[in-house]
PDB file of N, CA and C in Angstrom:
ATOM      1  N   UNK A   1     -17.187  -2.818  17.633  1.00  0.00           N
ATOM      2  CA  UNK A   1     -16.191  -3.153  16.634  1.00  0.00           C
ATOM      3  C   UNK A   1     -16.515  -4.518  16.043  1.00  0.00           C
ATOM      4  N   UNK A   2     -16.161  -4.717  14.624  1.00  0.00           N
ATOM      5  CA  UNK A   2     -16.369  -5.967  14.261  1.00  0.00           C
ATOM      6  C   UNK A   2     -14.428  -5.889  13.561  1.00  0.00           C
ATOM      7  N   UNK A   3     -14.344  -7.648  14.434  1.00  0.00           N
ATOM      8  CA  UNK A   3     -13.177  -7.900  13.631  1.00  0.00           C
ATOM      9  C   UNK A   3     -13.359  -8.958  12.329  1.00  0.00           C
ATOM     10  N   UNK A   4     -12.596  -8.697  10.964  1.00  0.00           N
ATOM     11  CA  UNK A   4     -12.933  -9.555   9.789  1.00  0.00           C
ATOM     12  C   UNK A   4     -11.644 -10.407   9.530  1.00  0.00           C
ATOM     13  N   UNK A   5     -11.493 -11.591   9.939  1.00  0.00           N
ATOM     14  CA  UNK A   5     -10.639 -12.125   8.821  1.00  0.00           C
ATOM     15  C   UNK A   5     -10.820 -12.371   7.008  1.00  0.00           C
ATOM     16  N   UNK A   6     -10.293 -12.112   6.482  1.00  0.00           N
ATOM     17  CA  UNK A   6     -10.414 -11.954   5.148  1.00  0.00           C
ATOM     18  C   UNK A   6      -9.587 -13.510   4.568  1.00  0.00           C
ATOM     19  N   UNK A   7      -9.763 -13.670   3.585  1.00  0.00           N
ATOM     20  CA  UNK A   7      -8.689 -14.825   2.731  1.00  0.00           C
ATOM     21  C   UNK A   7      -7.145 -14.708   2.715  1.00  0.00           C
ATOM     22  N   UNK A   8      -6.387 -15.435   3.413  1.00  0.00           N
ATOM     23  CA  UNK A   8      -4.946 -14.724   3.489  1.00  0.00           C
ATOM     24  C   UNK A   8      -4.125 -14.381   2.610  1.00  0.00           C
ATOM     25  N   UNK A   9      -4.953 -14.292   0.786  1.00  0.00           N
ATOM     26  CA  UNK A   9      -4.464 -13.887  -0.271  1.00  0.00           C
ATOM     27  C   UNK A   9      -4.459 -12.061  -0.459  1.00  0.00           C
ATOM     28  N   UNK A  10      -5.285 -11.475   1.046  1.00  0.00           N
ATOM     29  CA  UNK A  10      -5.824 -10.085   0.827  1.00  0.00           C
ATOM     30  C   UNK A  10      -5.159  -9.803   2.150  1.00  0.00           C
ATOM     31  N   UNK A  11      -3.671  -8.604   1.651  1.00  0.00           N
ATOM     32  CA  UNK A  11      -3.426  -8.054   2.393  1.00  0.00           C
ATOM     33  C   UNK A  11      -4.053  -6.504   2.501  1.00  0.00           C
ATOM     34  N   UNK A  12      -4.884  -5.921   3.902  1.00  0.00           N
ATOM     35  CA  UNK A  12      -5.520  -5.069   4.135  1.00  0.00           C
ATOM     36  C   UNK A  12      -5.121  -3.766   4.101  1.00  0.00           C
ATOM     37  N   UNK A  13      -3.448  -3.815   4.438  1.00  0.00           N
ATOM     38  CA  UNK A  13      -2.946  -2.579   4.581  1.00  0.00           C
ATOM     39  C   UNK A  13      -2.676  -2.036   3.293  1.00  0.00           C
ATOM     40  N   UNK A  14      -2.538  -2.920   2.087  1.00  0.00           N
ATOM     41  CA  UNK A  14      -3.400  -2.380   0.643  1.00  0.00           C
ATOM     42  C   UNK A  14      -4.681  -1.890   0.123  1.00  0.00           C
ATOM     43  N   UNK A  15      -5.545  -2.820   1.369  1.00  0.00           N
ATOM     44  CA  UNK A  15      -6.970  -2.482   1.124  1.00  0.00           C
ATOM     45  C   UNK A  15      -6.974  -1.052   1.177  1.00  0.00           C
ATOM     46  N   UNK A  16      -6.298  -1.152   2.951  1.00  0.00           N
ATOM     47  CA  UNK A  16      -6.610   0.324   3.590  1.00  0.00           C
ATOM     48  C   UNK A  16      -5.827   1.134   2.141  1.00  0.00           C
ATOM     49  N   UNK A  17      -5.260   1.584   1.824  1.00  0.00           N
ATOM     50  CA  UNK A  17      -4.882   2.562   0.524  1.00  0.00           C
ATOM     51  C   UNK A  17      -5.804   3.045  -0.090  1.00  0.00           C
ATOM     52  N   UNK A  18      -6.633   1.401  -0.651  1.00  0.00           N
ATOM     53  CA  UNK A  18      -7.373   2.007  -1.620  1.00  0.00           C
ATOM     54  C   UNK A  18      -8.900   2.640  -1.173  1.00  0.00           C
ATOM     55  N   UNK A  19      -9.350   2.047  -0.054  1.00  0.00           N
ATOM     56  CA  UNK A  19     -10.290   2.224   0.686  1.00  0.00           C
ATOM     57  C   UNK A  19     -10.395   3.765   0.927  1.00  0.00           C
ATOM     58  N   UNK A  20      -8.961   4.330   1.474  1.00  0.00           N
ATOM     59  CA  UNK A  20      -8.873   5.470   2.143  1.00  0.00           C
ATOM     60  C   UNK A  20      -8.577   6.696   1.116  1.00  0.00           C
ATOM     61  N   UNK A  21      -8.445   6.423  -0.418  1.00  0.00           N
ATOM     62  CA  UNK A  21      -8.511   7.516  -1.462  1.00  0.00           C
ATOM     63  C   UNK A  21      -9.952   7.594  -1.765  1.00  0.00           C
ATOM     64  N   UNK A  22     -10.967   6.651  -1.281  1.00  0.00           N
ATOM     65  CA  UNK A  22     -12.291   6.731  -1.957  1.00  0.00           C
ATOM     66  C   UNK A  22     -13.296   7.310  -0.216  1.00  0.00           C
ATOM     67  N   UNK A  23     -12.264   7.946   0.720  1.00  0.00           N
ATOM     68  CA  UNK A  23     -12.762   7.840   1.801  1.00  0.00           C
ATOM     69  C   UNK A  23     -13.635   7.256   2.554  1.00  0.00           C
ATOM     70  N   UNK A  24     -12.876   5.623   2.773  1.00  0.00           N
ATOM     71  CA  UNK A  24     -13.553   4.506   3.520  1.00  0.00           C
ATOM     72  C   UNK A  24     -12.715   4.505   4.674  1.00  0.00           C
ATOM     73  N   UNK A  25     -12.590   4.423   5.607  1.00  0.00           N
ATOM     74  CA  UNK A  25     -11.817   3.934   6.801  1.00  0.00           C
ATOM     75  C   UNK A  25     -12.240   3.215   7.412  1.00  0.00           C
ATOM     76  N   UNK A  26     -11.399   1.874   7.328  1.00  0.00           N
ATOM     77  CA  UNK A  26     -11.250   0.980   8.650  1.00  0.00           C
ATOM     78  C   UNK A  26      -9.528   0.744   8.780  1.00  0.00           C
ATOM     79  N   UNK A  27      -9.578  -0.198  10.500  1.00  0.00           N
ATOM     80  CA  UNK A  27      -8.257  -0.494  11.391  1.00  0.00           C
ATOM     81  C   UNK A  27      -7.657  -1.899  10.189  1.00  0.00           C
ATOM     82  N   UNK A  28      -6.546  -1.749   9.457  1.00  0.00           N
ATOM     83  CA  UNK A  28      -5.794  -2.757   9.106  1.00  0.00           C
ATOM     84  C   UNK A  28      -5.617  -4.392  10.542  1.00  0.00           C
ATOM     85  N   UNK A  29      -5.236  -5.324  10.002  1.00  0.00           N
ATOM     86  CA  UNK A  29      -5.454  -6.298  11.092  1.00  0.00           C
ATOM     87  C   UNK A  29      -3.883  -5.727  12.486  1.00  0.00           C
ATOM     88  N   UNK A  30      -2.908  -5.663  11.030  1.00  0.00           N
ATOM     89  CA  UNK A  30      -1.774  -5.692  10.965  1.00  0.00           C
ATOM     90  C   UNK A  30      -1.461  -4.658  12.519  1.00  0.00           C
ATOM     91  N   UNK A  31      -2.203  -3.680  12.729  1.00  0.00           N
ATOM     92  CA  UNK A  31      -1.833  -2.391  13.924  1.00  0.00           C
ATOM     93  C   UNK A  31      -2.642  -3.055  15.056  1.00  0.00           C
ATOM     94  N   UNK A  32      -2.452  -4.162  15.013  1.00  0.00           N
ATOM     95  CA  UNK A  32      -3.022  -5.418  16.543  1.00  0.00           C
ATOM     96  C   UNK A  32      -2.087  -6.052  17.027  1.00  0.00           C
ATOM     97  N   UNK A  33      -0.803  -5.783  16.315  1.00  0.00           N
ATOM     98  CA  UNK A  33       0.342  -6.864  16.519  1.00  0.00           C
ATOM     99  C   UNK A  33       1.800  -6.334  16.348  1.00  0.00           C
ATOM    100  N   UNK A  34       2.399  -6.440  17.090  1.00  0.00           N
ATOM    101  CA  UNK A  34       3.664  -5.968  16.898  1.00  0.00           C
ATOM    102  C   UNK A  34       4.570  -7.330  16.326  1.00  0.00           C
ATOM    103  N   UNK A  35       3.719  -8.179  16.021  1.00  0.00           N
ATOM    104  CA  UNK A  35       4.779  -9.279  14.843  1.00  0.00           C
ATOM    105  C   UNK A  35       3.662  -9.329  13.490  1.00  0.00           C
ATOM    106  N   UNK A  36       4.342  -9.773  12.762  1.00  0.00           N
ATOM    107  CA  UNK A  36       3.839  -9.937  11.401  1.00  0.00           C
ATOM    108  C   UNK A  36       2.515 -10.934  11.176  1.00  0.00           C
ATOM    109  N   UNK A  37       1.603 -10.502  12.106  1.00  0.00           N
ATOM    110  CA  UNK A  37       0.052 -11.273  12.066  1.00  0.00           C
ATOM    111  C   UNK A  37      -0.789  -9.913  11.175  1.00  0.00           C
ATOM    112  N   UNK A  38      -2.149 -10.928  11.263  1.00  0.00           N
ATOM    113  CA  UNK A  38      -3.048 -10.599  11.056  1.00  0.00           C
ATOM    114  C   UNK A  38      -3.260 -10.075   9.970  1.00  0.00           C
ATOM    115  N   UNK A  39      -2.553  -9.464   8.549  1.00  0.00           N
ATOM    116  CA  UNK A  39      -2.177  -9.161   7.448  1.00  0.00           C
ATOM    117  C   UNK A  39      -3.854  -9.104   6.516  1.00  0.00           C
ATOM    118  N   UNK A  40      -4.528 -10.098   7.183  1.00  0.00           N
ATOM    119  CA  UNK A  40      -5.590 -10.509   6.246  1.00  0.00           C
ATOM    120  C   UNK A  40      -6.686 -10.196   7.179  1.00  0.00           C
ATOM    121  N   UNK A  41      -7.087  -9.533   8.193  1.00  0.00           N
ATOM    122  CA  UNK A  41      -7.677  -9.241   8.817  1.00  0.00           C
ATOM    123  C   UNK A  41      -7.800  -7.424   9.035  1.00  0.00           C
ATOM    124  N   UNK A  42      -8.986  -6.868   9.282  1.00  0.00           N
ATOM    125  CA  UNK A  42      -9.731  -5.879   9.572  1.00  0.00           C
ATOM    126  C   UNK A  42     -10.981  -5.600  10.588  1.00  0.00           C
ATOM    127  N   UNK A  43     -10.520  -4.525  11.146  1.00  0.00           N
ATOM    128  CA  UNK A  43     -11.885  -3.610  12.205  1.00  0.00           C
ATOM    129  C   UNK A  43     -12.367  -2.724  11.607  1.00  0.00           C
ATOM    130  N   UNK A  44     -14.236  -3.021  11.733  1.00  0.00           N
ATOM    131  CA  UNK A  44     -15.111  -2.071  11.500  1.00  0.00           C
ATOM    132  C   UNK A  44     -15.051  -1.611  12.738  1.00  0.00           C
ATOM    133  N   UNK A  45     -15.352  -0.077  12.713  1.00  0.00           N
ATOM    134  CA  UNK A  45     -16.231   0.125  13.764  1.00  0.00           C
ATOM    135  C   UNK A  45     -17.675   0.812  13.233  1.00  0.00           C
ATOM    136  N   UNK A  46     -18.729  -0.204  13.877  1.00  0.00           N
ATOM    137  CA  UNK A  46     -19.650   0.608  13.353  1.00  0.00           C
ATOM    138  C   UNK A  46     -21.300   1.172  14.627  1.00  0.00           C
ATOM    139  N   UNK A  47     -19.992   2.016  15.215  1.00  0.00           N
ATOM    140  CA  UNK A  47     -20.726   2.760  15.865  1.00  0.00           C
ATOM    141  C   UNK A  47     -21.309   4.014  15.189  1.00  0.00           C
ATOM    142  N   UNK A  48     -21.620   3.940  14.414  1.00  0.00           N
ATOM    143  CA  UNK A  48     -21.657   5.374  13.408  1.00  0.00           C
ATOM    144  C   UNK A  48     -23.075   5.163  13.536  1.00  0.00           C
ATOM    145  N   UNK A  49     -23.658   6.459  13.082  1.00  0.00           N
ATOM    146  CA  UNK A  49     -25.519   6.301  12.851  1.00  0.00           C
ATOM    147  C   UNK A  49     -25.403   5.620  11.358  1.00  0.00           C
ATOM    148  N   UNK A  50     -26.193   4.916  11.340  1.00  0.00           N
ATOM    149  CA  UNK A  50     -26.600   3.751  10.084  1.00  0.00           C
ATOM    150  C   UNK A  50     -27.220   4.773   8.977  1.00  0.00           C
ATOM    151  N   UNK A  51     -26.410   5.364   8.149  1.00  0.00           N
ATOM    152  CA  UNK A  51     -26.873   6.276   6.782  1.00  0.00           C
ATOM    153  C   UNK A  51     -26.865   5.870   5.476  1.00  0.00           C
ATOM    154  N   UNK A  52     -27.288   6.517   4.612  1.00  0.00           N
ATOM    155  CA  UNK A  52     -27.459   5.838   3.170  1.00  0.00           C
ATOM    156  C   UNK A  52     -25.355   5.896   2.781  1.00  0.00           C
ATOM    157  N   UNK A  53     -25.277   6.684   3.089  1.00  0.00           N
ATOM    158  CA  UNK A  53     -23.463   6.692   2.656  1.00  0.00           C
ATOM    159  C   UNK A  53     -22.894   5.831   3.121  1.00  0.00           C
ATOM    160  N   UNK A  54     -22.465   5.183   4.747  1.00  0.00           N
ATOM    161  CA  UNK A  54     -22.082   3.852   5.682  1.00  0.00           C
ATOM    162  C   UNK A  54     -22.407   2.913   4.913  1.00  0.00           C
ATOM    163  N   UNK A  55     -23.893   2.770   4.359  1.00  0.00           N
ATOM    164  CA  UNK A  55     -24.330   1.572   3.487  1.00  0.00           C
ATOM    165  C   UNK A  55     -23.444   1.656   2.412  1.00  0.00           C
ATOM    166  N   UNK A  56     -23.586   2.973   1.399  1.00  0.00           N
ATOM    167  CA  UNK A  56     -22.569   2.441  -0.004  1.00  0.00           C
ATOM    168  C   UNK A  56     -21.160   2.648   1.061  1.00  0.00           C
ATOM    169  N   UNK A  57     -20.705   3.067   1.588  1.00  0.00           N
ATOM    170  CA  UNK A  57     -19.636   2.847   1.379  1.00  0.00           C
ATOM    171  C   UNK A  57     -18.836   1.215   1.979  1.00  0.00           C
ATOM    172  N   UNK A  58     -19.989   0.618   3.134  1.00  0.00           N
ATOM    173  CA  UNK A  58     -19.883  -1.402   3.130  1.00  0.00           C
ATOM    174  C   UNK A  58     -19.716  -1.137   1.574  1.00  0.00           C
ATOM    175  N   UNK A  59     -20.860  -1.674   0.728  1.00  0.00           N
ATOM    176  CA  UNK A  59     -20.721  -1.711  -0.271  1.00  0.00           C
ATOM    177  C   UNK A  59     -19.673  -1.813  -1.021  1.00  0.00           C
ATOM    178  N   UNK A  60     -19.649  -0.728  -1.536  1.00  0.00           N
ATOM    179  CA  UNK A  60     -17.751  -0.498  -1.783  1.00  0.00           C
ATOM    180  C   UNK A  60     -16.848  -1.379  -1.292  1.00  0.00           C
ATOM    181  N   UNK A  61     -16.549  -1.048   0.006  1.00  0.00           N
ATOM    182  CA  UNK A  61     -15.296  -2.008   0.482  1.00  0.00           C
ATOM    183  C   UNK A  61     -15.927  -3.176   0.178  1.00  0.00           C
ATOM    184  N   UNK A  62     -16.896  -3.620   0.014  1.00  0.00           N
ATOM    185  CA  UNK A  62     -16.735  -5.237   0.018  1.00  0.00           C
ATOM    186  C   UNK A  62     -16.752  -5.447  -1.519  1.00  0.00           C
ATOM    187  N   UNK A  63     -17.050  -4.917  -2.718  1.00  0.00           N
ATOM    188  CA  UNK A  63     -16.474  -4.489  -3.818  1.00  0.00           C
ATOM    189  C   UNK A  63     -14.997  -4.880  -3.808  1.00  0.00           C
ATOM    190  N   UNK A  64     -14.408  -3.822  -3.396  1.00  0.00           N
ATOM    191  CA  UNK A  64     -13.176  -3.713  -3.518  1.00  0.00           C
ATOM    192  C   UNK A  64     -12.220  -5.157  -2.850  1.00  0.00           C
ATOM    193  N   UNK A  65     -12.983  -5.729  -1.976  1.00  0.00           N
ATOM    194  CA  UNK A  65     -12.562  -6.961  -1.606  1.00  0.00           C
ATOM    195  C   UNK A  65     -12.471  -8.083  -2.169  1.00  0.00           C
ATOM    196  N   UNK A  66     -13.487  -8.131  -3.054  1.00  0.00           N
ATOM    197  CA  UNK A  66     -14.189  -9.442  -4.255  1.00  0.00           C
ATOM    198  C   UNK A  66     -13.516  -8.872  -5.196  1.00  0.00           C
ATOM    199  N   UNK A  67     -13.043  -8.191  -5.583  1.00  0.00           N
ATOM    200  CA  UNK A  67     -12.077  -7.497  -6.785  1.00  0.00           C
ATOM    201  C   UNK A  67     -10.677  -8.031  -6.647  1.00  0.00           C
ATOM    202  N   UNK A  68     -10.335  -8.296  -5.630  1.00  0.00           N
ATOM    203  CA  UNK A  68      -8.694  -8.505  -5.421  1.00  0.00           C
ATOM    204  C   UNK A  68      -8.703 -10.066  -5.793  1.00  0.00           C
ATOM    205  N   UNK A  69      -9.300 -10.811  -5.612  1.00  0.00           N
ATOM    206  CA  UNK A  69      -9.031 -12.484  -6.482  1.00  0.00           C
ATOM    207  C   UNK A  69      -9.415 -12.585  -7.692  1.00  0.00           C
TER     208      UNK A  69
END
């Protein structure tokens, strides 16, 4: 697993939305905490076999990340 803090201007559980109509999935920070943390934080997991799709789809999400400021 990799955990990401992000800029605390990027809440994830928006990310996750948009991420997850273009079928990207990762863990919001937010489902680590039963109080109002982590908002700006995300888990990869990238146990997956390393494919040309895993690549675009990093890609993408980190797109979609540099897009939100």
């Amino acid at each position: 697993m990799l955990w990401l803090e992000l800029d605390k201007r990027i809440c994830t559980e928006d990310l996750y939305d948009e991420a997850f109509s273009q079928k990207i999935n990762f863990a919001p920070g937010r489902m680590f905490s039963q109080y109002n943390q982590y908002q700006n934080c995300l888990r990869l997991n990238y146990a997956l076999e390393w494919t040309d799709r895993v690549e675009s789809d990093l890609e993408k999400l980190g797109k979609m990340i540099k897009n939100r400021f």
